[in-house]
Tab-separated table of C-alpha atoms in Angstrom:
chain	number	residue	atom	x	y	z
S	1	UNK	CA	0.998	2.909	-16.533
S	2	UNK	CA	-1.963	1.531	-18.288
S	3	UNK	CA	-4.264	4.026	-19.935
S	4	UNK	CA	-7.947	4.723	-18.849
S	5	UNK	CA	-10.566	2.763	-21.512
S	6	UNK	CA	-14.289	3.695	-21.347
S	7	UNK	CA	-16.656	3.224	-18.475
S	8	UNK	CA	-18.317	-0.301	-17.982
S	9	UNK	CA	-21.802	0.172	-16.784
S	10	UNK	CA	-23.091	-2.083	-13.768
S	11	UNK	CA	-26.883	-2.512	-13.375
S	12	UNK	CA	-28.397	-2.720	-9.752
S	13	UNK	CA	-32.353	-3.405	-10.342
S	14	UNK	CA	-34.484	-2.211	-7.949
S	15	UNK	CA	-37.400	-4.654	-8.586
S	16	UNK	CA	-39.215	-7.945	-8.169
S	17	UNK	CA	-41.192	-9.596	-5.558
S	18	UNK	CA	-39.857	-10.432	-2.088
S	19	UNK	CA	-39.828	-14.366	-1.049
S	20	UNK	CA	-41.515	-15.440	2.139
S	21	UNK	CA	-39.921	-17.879	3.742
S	22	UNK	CA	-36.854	-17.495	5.645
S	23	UNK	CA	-34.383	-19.900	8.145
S	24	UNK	CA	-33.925	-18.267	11.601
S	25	UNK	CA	-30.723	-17.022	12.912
S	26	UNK	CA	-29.579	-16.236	16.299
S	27	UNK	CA	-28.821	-12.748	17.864
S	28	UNK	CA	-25.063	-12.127	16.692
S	29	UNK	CA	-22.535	-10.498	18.917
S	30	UNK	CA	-18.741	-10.069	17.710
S	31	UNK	CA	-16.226	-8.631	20.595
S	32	UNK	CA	-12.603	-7.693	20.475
S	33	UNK	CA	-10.294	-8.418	17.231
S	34	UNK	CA	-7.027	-8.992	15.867
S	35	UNK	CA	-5.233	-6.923	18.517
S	36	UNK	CA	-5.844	-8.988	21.677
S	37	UNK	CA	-7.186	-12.221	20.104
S	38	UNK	CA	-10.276	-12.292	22.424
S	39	UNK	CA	-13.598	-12.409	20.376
S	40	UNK	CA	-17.245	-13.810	21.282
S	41	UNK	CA	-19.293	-16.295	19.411
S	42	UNK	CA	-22.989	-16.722	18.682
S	43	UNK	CA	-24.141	-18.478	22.079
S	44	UNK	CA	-26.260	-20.401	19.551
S	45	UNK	CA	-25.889	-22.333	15.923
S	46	UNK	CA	-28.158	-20.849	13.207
S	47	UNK	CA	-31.361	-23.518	13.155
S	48	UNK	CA	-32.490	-24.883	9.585
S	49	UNK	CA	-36.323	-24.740	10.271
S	50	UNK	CA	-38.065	-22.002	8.163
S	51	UNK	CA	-40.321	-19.688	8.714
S	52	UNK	CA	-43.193	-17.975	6.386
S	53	UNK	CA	-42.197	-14.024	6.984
S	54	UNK	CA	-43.933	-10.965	4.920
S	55	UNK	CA	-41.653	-8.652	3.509
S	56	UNK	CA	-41.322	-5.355	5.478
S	57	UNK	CA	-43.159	-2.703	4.026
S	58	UNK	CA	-41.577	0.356	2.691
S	59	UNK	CA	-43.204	3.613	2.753
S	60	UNK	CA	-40.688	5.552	0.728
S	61	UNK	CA	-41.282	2.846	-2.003
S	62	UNK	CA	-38.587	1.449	-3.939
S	63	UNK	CA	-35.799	-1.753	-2.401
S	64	UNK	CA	-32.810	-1.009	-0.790
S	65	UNK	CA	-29.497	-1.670	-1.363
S	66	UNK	CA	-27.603	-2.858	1.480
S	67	UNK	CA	-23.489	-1.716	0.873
S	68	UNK	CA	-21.824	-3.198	3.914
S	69	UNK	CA	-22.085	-6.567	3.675
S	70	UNK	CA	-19.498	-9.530	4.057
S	71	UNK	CA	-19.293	-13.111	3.059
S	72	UNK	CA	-16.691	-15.283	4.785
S	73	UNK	CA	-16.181	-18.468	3.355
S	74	UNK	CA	-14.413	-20.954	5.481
S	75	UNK	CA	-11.906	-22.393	2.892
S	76	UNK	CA	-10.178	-18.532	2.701
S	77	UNK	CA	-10.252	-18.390	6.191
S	78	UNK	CA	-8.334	-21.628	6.661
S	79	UNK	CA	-6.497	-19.875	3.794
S	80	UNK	CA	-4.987	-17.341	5.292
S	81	UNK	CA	-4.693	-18.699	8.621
S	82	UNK	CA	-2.122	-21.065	6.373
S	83	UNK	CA	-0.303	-18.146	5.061
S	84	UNK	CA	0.079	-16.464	8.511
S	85	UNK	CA	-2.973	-14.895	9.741
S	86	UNK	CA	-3.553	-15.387	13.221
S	87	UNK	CA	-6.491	-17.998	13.807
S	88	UNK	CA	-7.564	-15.404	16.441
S	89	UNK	CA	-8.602	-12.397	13.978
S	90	UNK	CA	-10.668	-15.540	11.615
S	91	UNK	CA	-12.379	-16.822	14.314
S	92	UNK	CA	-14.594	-13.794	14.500
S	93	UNK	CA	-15.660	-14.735	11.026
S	94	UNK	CA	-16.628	-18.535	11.372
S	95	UNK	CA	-19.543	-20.525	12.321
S	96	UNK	CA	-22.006	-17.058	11.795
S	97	UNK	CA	-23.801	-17.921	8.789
S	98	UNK	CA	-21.637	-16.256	6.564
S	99	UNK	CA	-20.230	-18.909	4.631
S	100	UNK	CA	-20.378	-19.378	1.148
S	101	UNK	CA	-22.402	-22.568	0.895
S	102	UNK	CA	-25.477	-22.617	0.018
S	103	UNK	CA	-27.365	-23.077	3.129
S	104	UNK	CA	-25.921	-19.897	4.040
S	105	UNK	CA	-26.792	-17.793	1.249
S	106	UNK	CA	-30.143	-19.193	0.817
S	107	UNK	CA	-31.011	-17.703	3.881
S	108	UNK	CA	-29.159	-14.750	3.414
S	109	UNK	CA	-30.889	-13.952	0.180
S	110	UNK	CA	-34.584	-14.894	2.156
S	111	UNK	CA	-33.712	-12.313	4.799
S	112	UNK	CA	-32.732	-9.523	2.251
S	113	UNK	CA	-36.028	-10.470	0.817
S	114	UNK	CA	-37.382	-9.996	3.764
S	115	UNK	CA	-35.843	-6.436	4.468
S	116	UNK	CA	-36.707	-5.486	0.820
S	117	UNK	CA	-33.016	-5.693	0.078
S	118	UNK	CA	-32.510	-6.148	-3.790
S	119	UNK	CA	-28.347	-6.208	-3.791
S	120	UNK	CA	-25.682	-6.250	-1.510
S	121	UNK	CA	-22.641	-4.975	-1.918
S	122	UNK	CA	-19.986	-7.797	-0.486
S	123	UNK	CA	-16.764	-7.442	1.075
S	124	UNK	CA	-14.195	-9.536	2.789
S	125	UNK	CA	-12.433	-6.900	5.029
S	126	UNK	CA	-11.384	-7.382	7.760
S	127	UNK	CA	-10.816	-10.901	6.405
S	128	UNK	CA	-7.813	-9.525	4.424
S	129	UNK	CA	-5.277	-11.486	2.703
S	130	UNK	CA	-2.498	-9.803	4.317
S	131	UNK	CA	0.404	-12.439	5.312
S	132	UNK	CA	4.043	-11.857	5.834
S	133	UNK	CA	4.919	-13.046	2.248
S	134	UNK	CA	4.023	-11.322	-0.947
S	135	UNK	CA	3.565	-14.478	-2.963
S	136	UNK	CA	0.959	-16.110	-0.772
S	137	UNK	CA	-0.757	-13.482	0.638
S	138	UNK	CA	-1.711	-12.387	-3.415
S	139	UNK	CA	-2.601	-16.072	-3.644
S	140	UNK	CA	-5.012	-15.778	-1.214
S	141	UNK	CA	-6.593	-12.298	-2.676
S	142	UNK	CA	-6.766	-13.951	-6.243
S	143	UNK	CA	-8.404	-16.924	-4.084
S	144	UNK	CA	-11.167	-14.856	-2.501
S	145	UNK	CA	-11.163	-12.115	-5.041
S	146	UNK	CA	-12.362	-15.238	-7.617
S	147	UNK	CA	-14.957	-16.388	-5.007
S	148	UNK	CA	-16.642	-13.066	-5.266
S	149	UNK	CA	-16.466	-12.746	-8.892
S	150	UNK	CA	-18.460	-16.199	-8.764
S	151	UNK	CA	-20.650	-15.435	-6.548
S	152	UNK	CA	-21.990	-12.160	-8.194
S	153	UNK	CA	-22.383	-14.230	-11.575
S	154	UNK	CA	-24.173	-16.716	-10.213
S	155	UNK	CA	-26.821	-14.904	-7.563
S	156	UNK	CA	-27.235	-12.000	-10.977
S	157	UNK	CA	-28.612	-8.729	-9.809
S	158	UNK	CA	-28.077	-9.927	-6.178
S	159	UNK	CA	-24.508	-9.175	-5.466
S	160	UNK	CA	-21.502	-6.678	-6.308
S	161	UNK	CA	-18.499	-6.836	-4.913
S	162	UNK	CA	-15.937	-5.141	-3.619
S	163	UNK	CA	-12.096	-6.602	-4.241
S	164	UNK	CA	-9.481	-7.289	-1.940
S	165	UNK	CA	-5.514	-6.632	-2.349
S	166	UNK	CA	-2.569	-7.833	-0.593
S	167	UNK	CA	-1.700	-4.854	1.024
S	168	UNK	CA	0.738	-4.054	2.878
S	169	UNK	CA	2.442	-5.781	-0.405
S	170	UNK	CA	3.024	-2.922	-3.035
S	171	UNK	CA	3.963	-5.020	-5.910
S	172	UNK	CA	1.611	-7.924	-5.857
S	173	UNK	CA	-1.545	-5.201	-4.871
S	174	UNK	CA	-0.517	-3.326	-8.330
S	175	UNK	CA	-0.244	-6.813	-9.949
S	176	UNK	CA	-4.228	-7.721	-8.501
S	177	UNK	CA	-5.609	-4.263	-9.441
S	178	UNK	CA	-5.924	-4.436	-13.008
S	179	UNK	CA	-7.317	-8.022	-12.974
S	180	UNK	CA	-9.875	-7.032	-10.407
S	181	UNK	CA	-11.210	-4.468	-12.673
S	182	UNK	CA	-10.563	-5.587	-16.107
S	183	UNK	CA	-11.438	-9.250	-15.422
S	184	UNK	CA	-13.560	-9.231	-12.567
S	185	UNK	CA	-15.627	-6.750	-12.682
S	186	UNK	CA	-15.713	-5.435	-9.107
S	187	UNK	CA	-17.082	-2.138	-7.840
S	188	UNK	CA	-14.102	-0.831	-6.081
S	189	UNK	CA	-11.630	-1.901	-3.146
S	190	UNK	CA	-12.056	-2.167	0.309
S	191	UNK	CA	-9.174	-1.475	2.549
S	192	UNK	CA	-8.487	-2.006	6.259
S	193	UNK	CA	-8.576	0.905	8.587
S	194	UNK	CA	-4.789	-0.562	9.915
S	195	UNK	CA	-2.500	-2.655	7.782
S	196	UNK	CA	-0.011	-5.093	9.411
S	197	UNK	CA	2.894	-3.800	11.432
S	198	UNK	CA	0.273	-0.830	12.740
S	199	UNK	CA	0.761	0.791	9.082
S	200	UNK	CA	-2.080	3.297	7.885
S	201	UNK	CA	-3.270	2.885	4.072
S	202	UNK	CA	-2.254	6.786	3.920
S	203	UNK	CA	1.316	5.748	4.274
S	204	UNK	CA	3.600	7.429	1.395
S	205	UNK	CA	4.699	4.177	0.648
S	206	UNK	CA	1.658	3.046	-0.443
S	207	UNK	CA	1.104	5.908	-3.423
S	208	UNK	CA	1.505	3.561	-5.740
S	209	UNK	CA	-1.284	1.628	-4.953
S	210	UNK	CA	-3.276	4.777	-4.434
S	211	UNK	CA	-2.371	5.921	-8.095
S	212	UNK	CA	-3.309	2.800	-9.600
S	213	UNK	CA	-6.694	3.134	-8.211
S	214	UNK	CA	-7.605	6.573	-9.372
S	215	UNK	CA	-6.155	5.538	-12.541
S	216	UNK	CA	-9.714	3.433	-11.982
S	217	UNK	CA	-11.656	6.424	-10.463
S	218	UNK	CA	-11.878	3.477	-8.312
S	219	UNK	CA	-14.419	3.696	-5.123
S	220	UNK	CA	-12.218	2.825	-2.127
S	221	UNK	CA	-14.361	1.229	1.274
S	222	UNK	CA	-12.728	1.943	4.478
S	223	UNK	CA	-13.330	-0.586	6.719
S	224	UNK	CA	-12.051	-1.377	10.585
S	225	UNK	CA	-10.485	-4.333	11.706
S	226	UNK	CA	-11.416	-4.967	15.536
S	227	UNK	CA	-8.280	-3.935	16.588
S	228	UNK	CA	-9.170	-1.174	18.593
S	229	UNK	CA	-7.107	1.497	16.860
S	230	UNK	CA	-4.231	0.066	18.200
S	231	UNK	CA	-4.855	1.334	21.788
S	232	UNK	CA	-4.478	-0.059	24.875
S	233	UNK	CA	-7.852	1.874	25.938
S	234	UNK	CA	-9.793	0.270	23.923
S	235	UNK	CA	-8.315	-3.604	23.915
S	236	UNK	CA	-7.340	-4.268	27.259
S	237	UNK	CA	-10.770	-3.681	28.237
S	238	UNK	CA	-12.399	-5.652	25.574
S	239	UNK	CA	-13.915	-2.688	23.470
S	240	UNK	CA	-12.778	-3.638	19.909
S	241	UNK	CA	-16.173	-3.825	18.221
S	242	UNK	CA	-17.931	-1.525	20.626
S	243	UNK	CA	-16.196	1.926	19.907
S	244	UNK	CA	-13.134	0.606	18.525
S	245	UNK	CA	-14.801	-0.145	15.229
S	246	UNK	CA	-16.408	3.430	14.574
S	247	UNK	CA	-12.690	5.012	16.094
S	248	UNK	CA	-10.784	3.083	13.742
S	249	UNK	CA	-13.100	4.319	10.718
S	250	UNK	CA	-13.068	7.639	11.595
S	251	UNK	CA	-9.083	7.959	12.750
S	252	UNK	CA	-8.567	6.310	9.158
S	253	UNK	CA	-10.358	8.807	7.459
S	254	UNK	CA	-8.236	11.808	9.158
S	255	UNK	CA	-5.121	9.843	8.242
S	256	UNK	CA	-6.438	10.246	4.793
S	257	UNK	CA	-7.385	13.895	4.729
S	258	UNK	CA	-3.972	14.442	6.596
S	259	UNK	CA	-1.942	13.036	3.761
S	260	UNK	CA	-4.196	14.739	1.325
S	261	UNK	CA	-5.277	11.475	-0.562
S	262	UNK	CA	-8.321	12.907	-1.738
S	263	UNK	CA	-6.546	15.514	-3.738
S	264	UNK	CA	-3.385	14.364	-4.514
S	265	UNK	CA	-5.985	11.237	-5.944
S	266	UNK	CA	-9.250	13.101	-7.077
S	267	UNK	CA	-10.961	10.215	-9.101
S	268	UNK	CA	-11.059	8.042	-5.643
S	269	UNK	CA	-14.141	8.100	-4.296
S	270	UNK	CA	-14.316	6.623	-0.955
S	271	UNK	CA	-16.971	4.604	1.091
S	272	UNK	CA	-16.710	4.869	4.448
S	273	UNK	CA	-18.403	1.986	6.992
S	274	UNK	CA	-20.251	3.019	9.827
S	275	UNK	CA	-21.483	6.567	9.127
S	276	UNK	CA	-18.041	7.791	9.529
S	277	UNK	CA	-17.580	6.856	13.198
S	278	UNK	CA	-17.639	10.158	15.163
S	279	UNK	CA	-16.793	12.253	12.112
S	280	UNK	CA	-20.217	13.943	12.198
S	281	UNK	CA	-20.184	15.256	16.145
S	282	UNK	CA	-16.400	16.322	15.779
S	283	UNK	CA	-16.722	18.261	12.201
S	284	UNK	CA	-16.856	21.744	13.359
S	285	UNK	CA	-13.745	20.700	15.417
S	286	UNK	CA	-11.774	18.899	12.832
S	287	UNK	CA	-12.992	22.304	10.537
S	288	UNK	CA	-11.841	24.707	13.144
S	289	UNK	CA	-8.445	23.049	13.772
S	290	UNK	CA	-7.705	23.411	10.030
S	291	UNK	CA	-8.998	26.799	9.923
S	292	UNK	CA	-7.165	27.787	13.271
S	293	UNK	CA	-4.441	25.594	13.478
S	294	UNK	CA	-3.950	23.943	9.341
S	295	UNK	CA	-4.053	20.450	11.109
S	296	UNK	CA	-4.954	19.777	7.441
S	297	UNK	CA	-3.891	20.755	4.115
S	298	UNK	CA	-7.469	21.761	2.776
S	299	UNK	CA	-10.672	22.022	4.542
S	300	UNK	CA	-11.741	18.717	5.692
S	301	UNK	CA	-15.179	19.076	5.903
S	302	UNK	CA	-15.468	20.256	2.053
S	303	UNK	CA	-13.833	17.262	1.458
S	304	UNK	CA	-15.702	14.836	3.939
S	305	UNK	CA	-18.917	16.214	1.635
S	306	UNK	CA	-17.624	14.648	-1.386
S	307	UNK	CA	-17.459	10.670	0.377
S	308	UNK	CA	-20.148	8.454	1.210
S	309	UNK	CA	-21.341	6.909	4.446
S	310	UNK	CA	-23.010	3.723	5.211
S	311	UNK	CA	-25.573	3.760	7.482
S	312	UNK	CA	-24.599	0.796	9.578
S	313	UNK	CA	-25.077	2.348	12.561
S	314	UNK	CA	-29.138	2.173	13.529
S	315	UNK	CA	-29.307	5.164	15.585
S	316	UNK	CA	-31.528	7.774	14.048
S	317	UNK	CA	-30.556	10.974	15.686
S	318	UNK	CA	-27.122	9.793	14.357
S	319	UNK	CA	-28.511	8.998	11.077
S	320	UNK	CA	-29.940	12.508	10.933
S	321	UNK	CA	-26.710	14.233	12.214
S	322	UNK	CA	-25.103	12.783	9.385
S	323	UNK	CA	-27.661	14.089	6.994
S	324	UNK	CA	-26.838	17.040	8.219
S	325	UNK	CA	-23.597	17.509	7.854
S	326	UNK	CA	-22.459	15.402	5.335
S	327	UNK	CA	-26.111	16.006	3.289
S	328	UNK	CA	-28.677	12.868	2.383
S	329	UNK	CA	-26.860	12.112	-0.838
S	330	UNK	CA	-23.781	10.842	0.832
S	331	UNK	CA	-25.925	8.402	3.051
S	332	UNK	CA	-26.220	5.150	1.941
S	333	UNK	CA	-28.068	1.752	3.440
S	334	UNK	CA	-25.551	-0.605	5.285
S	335	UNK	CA	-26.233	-3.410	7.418
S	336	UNK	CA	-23.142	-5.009	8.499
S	337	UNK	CA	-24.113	-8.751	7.701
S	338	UNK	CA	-23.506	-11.136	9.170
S	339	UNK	CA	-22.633	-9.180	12.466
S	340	UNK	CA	-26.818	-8.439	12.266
S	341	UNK	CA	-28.993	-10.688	10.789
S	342	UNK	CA	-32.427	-11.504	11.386
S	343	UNK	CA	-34.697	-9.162	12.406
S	344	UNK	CA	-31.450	-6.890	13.568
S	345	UNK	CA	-31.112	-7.369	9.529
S	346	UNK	CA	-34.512	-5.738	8.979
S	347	UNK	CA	-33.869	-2.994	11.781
S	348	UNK	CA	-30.738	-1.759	9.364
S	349	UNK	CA	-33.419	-0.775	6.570
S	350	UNK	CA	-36.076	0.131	8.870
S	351	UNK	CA	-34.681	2.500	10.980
S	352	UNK	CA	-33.980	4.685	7.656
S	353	UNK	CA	-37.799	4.217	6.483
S	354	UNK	CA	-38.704	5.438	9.491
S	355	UNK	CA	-36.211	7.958	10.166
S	356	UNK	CA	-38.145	11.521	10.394
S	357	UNK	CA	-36.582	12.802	7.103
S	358	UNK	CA	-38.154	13.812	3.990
S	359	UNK	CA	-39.270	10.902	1.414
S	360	UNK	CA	-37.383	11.599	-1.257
S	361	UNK	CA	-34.294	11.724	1.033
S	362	UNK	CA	-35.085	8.365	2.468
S	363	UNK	CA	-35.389	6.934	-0.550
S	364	UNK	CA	-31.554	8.523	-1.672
S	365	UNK	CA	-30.369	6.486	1.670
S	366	UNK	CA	-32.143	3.162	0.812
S	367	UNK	CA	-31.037	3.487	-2.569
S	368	UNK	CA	-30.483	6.257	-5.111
S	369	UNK	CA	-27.167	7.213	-3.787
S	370	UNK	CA	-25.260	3.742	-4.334
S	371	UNK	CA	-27.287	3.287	-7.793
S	372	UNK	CA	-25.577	6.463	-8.719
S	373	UNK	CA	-22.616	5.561	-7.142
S	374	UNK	CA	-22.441	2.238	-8.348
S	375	UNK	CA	-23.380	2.353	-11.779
S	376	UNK	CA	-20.159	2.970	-13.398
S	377	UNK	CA	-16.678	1.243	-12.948
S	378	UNK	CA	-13.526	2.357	-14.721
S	379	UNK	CA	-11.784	0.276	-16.395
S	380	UNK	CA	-8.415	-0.113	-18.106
S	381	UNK	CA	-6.552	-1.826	-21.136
């Protein structure tokens, strides 16, 4: 095993004047996933006329940073649709301004502006580069994996990124790991909430991978896929994105706390999308079935206080559920682009600037707690 070298220190800046001019987008809706191969499109294409806008005004002071973010460029997709991916999971991903070309990150970048986003953190899931063969589905993460580094290089200060690995390919994910942080220069990993073949990233087989990464003190992102936890409930009826998403997310994170990841692997620190699904409502009940019942190894709520949460959710009494009972430094801004764009886009930084908390712990969720979060990767000879 390689040995652990001396922290690398990221910079997210938190200043500068917001642009004014913007290209409209239309409304996004995304419906079911991988699982059923159903999926809606925008009803409209994104129109190239711009329009003057005023940045949204922020009474906490200070920009946000937005860390749930995705850019899908259409080359990977085609990508892994060649190694094996169903066209039916990347079809959710096309034609929704979230390409890589310049068009689309021109007006990406105005609406962040617009938002008073300074950085967002990028990731690919569920667009993973998981194919039946090792060799090609690594391909394809070294493929993306390069597209991000690029793209954080060349937009400075207005990306990070989050890498992607092969999984459920042990060999060829340890092989991308040390590249991704050594070479690269990403934040951390984001992983699927379901791997191929219905396998959970807390599967024993994958230890390996999950050594490697708190070899890193890596942050892991967990991240759904749309396909509706695997449940018949939730796909035959079209619910994917709906509930599915948050399910997924949250079942994920049990799976996690079941196989006691977070101890076995204590410099992991995970990032979970969505404000943790419905881990907030259920924690006394996930507590009292360790406490009653030792569903769980250790107490899952001590542990669920040492992740972070994205907001990408928009509903403020469940933004202030989670504040209180995960606390407002594990909160952290989240929009979910492309999948809400426009003034949906805004909305996502909004609704925590006008959420009734106190101002300093407003200003933790738009951005202290990812500056702290972020500002350090590990990385190794």
């Amino acid at each position: 095993m390689s040995q652990p070298r001396q922290a690398r220190f990221v910079t997210i800046p938190l200043q500068g004047d917001p642009m004014t001019k913007t290209t409209r987008r239309s409304l996004l809706t995304a419906g079911a996933g991988a699982a059923t191969g159903a999926f809606f499109v925008p009803a409209t294409a994104p129109s190239a006329q711009a329009a003057p806008l005023t940045p949204t005004t922020d009474a906490a002071g200070g920009r946000a940073i937005d860390t749930h973010a995705h850019v899908y460029p259409a080359k990977y997709l085609d990508l892994l649709e060649q190694i094996g991916v169903p066209a039916s999971t990347t079809a959710i991903a096309r034609g929704i301004g979230a390409d890589s070309t310049d068009e689309d990150l021109s007006a990406r970048l105005r609406w962040m502006d617009r938002a008073n986003v300074e950085t967002q953190i990028i990731a690919v899931t569920p667009q993973v580069p998981s194919g039946p063969d090792g060799a090609s589905s690594l391909a394809a993460a070294r493929q993306i994996n390069d597209e991000y580094a690029g793209l954080v290089q060349r937009h400075a200060g207005r990306f990070l990124a989050y890498g992607t690995l092969p999984l459920p390919h042990v060999e060829e994910s340890l092989a991308e790991i040390p590249r991704l942080f050594d070479d690269l220069g990403v934040v951390g990993v984001s992983l699927t909430t379901v791997l191929p073949g219905g396998l959970s990233p807390a599967d024993r087989r994958f230890d390996p991978v999950w050594q490697a990464l708190n070899e890193r003190a890596a942050i892991v992102n967990i991240h759904a896929t749309g396909s509706g936890a695997l449940s018949s409930m939730i796909t035959e009826h079209q619910l994917e994105w709906v509930n599915g998403a948050p399910v997924e997310d949250a079942t994920s994170v049990l799976h996690i706390l079941k196989a006691d990841i977070p101890r076995r692997f204590p410099d992991v620190r995970f990032h979970i999308a969505h404000l943790g699904g419905d881990l907030p409502f259920l924690a006394q009940r996930i507590e009292d079935n360790y406490t009653d019942w030792q569903a769980f190894p250790v107490s899952p709520l001590d542990t669920l206080r040492t992740m972070w949460f994205d907001a990408a959710n928009f509903h403020t009494p469940s933004l202030r559920l989670t504040v209180e009972t995960f606390g407002a430094d594990r909160i952290m801004a989240g929009s979910d682009h492309p999948y809400f764009q426009e003034d949906k886009y805004v909305r996502a930084f909004d609704y925590i600037r006008k959420a009734p908390l106190a101002p300093d712990e407003v200003s933790a969720i738009l951005a202290g707690n990812a500056t702290a979060l972020y500002k350090t990767t590990s990385k190794s000879r």
